[in-house]
PDB file of C-alpha atoms and ligand atoms in Angstrom:
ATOM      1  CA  UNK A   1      -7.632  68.477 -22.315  1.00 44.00           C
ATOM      2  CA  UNK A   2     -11.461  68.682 -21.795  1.00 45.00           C
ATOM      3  CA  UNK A   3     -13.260  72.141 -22.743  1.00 46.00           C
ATOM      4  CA  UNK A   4     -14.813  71.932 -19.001  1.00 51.00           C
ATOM      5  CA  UNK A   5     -11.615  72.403 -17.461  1.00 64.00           C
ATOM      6  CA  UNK A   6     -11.043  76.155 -15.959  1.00 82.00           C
ATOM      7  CA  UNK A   7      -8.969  78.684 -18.084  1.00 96.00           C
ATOM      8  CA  UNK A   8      -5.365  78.794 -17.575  1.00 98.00           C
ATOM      9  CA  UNK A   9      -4.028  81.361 -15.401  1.00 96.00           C
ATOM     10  CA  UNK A  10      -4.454  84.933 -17.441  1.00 97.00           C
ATOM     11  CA  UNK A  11      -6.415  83.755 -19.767  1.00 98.00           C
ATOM     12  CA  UNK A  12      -9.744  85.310 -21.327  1.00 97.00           C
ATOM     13  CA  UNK A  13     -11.923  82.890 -23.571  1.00 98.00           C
ATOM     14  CA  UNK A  14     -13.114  84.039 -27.438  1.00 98.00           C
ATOM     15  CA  UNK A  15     -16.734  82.741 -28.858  1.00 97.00           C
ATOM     16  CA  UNK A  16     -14.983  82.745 -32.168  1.00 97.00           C
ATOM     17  CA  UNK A  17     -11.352  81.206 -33.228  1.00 98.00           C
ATOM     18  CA  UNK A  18      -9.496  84.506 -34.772  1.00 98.00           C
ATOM     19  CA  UNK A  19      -6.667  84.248 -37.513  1.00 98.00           C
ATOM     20  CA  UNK A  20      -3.639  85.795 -35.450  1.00 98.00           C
ATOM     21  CA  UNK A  21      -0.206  86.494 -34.991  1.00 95.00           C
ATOM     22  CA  UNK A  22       2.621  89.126 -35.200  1.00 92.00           C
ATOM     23  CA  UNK A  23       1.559  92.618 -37.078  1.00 92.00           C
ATOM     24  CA  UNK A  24       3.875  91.940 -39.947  1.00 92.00           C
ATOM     25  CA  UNK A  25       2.621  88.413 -40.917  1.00 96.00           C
ATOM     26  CA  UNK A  26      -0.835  89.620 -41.695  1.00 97.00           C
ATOM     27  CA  UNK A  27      -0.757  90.152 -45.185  1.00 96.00           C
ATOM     28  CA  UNK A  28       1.758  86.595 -45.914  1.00 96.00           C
ATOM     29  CA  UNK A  29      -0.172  83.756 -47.121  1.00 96.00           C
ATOM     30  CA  UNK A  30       0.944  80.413 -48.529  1.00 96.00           C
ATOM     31  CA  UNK A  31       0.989  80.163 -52.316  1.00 94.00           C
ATOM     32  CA  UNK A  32      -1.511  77.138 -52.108  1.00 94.00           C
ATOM     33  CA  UNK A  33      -3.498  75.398 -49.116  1.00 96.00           C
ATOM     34  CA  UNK A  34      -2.903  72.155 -50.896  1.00 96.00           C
ATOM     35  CA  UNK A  35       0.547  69.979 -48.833  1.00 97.00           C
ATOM     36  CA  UNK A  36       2.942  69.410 -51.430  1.00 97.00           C
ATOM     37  CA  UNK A  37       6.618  68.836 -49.419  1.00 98.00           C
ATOM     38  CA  UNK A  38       7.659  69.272 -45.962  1.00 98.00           C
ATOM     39  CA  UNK A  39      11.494  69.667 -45.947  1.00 98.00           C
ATOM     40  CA  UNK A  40      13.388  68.078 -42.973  1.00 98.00           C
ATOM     41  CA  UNK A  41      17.136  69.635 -42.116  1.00 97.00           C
ATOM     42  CA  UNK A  42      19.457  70.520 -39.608  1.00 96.00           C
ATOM     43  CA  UNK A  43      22.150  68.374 -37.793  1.00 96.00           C
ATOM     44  CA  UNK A  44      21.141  65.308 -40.032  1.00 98.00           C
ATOM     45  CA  UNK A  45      22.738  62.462 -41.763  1.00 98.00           C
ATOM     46  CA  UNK A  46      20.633  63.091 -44.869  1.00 98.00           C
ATOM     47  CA  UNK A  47      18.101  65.332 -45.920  1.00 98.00           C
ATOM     48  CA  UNK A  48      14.905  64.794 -47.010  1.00 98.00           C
ATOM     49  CA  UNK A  49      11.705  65.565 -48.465  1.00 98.00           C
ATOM     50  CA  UNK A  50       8.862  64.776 -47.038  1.00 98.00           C
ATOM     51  CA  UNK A  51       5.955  63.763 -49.300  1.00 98.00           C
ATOM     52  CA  UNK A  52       3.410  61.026 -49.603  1.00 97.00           C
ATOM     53  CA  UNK A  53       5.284  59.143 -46.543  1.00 98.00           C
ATOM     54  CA  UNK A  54       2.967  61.972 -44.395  1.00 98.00           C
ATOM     55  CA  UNK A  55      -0.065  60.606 -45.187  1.00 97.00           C
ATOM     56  CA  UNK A  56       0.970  57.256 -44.844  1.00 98.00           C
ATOM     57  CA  UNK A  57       1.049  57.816 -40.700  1.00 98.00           C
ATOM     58  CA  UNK A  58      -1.689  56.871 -38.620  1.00 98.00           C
ATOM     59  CA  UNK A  59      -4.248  60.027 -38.595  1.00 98.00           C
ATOM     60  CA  UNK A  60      -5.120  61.249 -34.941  1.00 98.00           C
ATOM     61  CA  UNK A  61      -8.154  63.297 -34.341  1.00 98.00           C
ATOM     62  CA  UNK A  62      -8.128  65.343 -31.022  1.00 98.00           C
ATOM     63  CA  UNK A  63     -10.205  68.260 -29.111  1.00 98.00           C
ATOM     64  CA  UNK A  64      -7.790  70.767 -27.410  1.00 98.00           C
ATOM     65  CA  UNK A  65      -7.943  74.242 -26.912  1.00 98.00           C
ATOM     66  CA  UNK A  66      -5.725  77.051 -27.533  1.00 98.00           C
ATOM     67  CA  UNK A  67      -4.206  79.362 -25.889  1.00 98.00           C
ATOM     68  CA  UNK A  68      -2.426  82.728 -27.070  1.00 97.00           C
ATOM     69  CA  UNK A  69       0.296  84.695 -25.194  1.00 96.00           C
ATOM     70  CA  UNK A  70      -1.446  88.025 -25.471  1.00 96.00           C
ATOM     71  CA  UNK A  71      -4.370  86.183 -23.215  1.00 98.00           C
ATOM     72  CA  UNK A  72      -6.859  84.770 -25.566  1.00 98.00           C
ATOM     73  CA  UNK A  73      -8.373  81.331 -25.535  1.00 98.00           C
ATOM     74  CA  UNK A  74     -10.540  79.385 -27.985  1.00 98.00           C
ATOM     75  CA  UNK A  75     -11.650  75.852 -26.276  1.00 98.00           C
ATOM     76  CA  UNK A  76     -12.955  72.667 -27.622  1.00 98.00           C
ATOM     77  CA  UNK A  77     -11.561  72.767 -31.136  1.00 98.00           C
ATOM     78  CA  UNK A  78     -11.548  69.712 -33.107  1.00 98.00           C
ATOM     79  CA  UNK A  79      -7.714  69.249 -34.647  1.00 98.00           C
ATOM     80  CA  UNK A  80      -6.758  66.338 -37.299  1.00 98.00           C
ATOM     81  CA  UNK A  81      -4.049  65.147 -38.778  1.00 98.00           C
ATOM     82  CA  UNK A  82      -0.387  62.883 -37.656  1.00 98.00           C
ATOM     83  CA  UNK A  83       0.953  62.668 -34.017  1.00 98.00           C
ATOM     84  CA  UNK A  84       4.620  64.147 -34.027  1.00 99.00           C
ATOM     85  CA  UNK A  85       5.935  61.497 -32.293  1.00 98.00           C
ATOM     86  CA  UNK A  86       4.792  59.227 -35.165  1.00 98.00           C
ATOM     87  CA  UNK A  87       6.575  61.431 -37.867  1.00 99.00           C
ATOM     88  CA  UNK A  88       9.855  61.548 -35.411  1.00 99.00           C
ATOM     89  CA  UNK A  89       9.859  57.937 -35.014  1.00 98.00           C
ATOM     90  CA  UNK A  90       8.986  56.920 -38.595  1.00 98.00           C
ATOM     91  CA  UNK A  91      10.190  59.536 -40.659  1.00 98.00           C
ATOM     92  CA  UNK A  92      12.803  61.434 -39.298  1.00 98.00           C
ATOM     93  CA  UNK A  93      14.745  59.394 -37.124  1.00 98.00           C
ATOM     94  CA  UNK A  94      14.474  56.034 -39.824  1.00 98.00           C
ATOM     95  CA  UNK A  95      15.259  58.543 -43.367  1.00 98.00           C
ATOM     96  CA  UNK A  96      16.583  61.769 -42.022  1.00 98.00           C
ATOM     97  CA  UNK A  97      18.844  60.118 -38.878  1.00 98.00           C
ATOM     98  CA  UNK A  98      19.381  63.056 -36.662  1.00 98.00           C
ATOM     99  CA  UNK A  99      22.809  63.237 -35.247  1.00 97.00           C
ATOM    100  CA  UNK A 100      23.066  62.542 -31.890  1.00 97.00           C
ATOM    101  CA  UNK A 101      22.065  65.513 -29.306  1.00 96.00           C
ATOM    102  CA  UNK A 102      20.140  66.975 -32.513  1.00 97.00           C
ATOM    103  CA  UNK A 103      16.814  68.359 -30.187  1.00 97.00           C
ATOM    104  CA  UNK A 104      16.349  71.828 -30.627  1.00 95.00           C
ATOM    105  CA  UNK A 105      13.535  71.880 -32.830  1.00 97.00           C
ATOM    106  CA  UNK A 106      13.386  74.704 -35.579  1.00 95.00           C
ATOM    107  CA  UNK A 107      10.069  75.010 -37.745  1.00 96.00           C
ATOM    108  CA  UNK A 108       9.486  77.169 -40.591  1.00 96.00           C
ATOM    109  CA  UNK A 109       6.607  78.273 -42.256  1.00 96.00           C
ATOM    110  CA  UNK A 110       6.193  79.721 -45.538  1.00 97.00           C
ATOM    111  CA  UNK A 111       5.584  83.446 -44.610  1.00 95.00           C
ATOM    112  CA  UNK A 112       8.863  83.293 -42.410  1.00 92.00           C
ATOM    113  CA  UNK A 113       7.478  82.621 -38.956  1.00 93.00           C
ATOM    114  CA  UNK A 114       9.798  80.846 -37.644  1.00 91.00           C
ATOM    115  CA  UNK A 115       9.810  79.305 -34.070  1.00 92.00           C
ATOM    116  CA  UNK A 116      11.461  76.501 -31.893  1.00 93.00           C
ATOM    117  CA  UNK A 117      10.724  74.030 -29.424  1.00 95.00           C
ATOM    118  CA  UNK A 118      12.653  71.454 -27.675  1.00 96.00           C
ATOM    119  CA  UNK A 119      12.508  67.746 -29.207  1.00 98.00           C
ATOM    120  CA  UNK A 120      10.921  66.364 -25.266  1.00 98.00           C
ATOM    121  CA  UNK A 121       7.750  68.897 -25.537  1.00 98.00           C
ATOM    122  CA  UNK A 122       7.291  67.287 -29.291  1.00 98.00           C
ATOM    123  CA  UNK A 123       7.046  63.948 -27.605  1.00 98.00           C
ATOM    124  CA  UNK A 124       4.223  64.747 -26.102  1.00 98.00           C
ATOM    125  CA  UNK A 125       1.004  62.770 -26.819  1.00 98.00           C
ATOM    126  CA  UNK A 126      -1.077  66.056 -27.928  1.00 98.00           C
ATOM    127  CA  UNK A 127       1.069  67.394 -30.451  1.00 98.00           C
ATOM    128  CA  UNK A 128       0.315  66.842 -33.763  1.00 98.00           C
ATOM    129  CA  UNK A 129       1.243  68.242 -37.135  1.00 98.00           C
ATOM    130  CA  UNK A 130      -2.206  69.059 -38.244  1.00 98.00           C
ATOM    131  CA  UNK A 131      -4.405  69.341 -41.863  1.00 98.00           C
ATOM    132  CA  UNK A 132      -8.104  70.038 -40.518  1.00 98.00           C
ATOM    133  CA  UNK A 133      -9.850  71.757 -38.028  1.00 98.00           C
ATOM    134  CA  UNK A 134     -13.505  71.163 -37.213  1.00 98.00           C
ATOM    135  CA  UNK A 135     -14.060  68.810 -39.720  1.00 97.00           C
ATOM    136  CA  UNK A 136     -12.914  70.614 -42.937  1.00 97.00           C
ATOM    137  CA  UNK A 137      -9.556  70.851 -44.183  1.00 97.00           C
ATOM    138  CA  UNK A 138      -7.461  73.683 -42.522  1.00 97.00           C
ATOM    139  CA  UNK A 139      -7.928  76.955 -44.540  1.00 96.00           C
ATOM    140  CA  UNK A 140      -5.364  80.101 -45.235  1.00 96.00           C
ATOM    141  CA  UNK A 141      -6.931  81.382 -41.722  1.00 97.00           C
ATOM    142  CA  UNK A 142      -5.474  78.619 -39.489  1.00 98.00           C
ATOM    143  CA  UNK A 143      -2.123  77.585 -41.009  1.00 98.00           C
ATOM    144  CA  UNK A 144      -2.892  75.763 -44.706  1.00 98.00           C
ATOM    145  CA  UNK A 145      -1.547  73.252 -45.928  1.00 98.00           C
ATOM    146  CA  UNK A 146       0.358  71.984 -42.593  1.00 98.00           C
ATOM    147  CA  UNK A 147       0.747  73.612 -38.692  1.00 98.00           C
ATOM    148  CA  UNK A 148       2.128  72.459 -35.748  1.00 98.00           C
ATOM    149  CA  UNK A 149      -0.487  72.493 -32.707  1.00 99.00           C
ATOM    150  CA  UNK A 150       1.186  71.453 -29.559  1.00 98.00           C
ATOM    151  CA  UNK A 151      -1.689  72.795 -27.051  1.00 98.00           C
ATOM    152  CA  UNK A 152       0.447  72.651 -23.631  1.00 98.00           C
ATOM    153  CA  UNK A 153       2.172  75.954 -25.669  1.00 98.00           C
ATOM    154  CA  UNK A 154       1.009  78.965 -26.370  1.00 97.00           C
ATOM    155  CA  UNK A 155      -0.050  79.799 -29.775  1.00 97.00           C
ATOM    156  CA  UNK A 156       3.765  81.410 -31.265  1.00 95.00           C
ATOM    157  CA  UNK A 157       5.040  77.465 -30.733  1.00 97.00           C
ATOM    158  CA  UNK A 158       2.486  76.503 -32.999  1.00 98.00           C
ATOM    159  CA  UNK A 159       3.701  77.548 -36.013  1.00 97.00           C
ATOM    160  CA  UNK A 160       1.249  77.720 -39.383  1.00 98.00           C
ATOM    161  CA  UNK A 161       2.158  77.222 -43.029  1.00 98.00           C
ATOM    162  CA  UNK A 162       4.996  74.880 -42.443  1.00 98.00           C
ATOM    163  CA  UNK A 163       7.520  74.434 -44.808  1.00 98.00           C
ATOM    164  CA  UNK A 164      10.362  72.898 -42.918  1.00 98.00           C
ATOM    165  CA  UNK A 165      11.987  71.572 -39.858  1.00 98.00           C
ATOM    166  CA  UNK A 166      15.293  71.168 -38.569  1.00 97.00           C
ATOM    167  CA  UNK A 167      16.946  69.015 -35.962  1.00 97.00           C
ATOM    168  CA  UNK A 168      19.868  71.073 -34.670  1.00 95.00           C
ATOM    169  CA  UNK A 169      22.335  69.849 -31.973  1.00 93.00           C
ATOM    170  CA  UNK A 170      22.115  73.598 -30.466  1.00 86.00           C
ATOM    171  CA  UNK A 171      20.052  76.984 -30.360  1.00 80.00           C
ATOM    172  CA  UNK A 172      21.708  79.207 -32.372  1.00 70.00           C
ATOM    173  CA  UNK A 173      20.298  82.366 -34.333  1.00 67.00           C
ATOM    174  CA  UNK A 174      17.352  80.033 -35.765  1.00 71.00           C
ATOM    175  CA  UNK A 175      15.259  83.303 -36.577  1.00 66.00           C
ATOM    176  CA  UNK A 176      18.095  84.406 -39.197  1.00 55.00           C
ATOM    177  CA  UNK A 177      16.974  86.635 -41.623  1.00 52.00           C
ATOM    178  CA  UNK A 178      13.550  87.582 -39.682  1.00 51.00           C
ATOM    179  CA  UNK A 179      15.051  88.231 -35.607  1.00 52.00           C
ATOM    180  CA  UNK A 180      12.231  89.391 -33.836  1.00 53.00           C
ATOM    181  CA  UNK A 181      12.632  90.306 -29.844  1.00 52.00           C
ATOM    182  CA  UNK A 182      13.857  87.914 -27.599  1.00 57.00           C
ATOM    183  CA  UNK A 183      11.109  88.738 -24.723  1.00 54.00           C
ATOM    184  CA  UNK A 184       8.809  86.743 -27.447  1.00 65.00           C
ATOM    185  CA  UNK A 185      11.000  84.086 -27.088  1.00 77.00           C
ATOM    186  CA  UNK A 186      10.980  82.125 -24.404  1.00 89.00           C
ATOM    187  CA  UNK A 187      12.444  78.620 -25.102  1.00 90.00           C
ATOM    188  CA  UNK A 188       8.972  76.695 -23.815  1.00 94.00           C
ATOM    189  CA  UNK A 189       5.950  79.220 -23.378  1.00 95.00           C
ATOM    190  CA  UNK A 190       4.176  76.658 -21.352  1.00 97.00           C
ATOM    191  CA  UNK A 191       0.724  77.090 -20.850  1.00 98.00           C
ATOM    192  CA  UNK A 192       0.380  75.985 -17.475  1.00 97.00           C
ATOM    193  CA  UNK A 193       3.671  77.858 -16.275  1.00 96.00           C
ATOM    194  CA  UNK A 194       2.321  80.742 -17.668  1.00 96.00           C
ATOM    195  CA  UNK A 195       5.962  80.992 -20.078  1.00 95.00           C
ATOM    196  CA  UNK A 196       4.900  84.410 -21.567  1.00 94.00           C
ATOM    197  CA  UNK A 197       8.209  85.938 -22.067  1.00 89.00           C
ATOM    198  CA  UNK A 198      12.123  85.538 -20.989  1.00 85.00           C
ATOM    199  CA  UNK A 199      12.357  88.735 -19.486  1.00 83.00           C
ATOM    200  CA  UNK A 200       9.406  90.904 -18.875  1.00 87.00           C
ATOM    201  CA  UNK A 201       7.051  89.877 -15.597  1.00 91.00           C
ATOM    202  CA  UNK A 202       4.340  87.567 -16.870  1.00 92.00           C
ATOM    203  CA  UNK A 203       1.753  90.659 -15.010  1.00 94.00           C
ATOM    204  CA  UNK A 204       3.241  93.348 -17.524  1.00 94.00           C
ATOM    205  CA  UNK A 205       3.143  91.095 -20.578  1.00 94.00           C
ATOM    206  CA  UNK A 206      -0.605  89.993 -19.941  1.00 96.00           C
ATOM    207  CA  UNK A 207      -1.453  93.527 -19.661  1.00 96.00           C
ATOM    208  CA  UNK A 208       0.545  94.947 -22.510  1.00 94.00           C
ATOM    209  CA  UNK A 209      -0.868  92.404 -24.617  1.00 95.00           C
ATOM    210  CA  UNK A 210      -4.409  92.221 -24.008  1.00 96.00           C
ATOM    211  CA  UNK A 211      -4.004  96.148 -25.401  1.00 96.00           C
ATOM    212  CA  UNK A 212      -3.342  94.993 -28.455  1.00 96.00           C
ATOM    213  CA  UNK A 213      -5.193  91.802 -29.616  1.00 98.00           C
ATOM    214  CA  UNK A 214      -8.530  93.698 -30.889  1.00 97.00           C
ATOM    215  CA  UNK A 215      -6.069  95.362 -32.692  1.00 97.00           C
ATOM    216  CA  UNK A 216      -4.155  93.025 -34.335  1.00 98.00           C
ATOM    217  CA  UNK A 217      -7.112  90.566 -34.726  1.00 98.00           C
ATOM    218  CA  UNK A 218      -9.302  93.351 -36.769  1.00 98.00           C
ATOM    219  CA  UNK A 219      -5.748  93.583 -38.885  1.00 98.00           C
ATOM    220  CA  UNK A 220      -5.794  90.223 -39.373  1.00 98.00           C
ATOM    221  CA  UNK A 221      -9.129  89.722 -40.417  1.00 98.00           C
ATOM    222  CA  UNK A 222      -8.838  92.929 -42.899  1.00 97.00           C
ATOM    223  CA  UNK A 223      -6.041  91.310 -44.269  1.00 97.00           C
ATOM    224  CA  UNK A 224      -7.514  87.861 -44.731  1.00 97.00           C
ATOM    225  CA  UNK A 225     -10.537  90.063 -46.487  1.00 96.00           C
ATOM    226  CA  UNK A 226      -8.431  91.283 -48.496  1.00 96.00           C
ATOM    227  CA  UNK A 227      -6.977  88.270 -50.035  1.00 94.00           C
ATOM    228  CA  UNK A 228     -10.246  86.651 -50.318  1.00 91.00           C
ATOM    229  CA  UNK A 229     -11.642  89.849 -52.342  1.00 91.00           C
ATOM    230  CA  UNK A 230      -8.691  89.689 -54.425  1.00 85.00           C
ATOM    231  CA  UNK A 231      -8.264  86.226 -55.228  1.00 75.00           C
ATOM    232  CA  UNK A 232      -5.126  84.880 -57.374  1.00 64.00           C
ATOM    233  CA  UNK A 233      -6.562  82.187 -59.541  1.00 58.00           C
ATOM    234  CA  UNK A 234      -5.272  79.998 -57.106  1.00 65.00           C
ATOM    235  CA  UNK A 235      -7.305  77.710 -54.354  1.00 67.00           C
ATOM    236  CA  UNK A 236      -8.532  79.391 -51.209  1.00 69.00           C
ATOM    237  CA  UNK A 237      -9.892  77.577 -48.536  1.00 73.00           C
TER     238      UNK A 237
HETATM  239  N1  MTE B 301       3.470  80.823 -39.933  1.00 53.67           N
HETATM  240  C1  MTE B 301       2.958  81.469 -38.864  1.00 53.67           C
HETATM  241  N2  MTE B 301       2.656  80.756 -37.773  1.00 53.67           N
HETATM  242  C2  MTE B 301       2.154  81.381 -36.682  1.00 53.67           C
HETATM  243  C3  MTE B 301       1.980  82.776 -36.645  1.00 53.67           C
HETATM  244  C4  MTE B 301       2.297  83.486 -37.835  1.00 53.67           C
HETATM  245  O1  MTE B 301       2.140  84.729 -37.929  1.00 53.67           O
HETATM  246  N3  MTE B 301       2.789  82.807 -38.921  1.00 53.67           N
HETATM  247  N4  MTE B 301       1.492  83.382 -35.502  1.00 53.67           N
HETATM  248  C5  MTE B 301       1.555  82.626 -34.239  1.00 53.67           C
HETATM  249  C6  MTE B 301       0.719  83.161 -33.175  1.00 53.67           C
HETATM  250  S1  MTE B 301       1.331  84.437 -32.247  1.00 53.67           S
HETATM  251  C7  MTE B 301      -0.478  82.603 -32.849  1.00 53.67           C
HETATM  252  S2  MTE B 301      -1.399  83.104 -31.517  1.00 53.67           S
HETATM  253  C8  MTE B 301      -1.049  81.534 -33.681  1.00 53.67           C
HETATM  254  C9  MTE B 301      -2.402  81.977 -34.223  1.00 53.67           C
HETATM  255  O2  MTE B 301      -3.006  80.930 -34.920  1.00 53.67           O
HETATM  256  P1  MTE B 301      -4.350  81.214 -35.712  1.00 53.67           P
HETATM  257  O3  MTE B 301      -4.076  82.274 -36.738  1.00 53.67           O
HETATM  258  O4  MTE B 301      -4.766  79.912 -36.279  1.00 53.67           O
HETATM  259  O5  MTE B 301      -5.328  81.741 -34.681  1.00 53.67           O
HETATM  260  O6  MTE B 301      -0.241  81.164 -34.759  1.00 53.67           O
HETATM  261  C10 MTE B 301       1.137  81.183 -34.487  1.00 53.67           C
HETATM  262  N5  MTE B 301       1.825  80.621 -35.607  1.00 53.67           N
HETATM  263 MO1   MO B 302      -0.049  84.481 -30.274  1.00 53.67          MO
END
């Protein structure tokens, strides 16, 4: 994806890339920005732990832009870090062995966030499992130590923090403890298809939610203030 190509349909672009997400995330932050362990789980033959064999993949650097359901866009940023299809292949299908049918997608990220996507959109050549953005390593803002960015999606299937994923042979309850609304979840959210919601017309959602994104990104930002101000003895980039 090119920054010169034309905005998606609904979509309004933003000079600046803003930390974002749902109201009650604002104020969860990973306990470090450093990658420790990723853990893989689900309908597998063995779990596992995913350390040093991350870094081991071949590192991708790619420009895409991003795109968030309530309407906003960011273009041209510069993501790095290991193709998915590389840590599928490699990884989880030679240690973890997915059982077969296993590709509902479940990721987890340390505040909670949960979200899903099928295995076939992973595939893709553009997603990655990412570690920087624009040349530094990616801080607290953007989804330290580890985040999904799969730019065909909007921004709630590209999940920050990451602690886990799981390969499950069907979509049950994945959001278990933390349900939030099923008109946030639609199984895809495809850019291009303009996949805002399951239920509600894509016309009310873009309107609803452009009402709240100076909102939720002045929460956001207060938030990540906040921590800053505070500190905890503990890195934060
Ligand atoms: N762990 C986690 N991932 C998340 C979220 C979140 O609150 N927590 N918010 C999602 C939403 S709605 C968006 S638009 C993007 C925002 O990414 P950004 O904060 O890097 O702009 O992250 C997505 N991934
Ligand atoms: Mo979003």
């Amino acid at each position: 994806m090119s920054e010169h190509e034309p905005l998606p349909p609904g979509q309004v672009e933003l000079a600046e890339f803003p930390r974002f997400g749902l109201g009650k995330f604002a104020n969860r932050f990973p306990k470090s920005p450093v990658f420790e362990a990723l853990g893989v789980g689900g309908d597998v033959a063995q779990e596992i732990r995913v350390t040093e064999a991350l870094s081991a993949l071949p590192r991708i650097e790619q420009q895409s832009d991003f795109h968030c359901v309530t309407t906003w866009s960011v273009l041209g940023l510069v993501w790095s870090g290991y193709r998915f299809g590389d840590f599928y292949e490699r990884i989880v299908v030679a240690q973890a062995q997915p059982l077969a049918g296993a590709e509902f997608v479940v990721f987890r990220g340390e505040d909670d966030y949960c979200s899903s996507l099928p295995l076939s959109d992973l595939l893709a050549d553009d997603v990655l499992l990412a570690d920087r953005l624009n040349g530094a390593d990616l801080g607290i803002a953007h989804g330290a130590p580890l985040r999904l960015i799969a730019p065909a999606h909007y921004g709630f299937k590209n999940p920050k923090h990451l602690v886990a994923i799981e390969f499950w042979r069907d979509a049950r309850n994945y959001r278990f403890p933390q349900p939030y609304p099923n008109l946030m979840d639609h199984p895809r959210g495809r850019v291009a298809a303009e996949e805002r919601g399951r239920w509600v017309p894509t016309l009310v959602l873009r309107y609803l939610y452009r009402l709240i994104v100076p909102f939720t990104i002045r929460a956001f930002k207060r938030a990540l203030d906040r921590k800053r101000r505070k500190g905890d003895g503990g890195i934060i980039f």
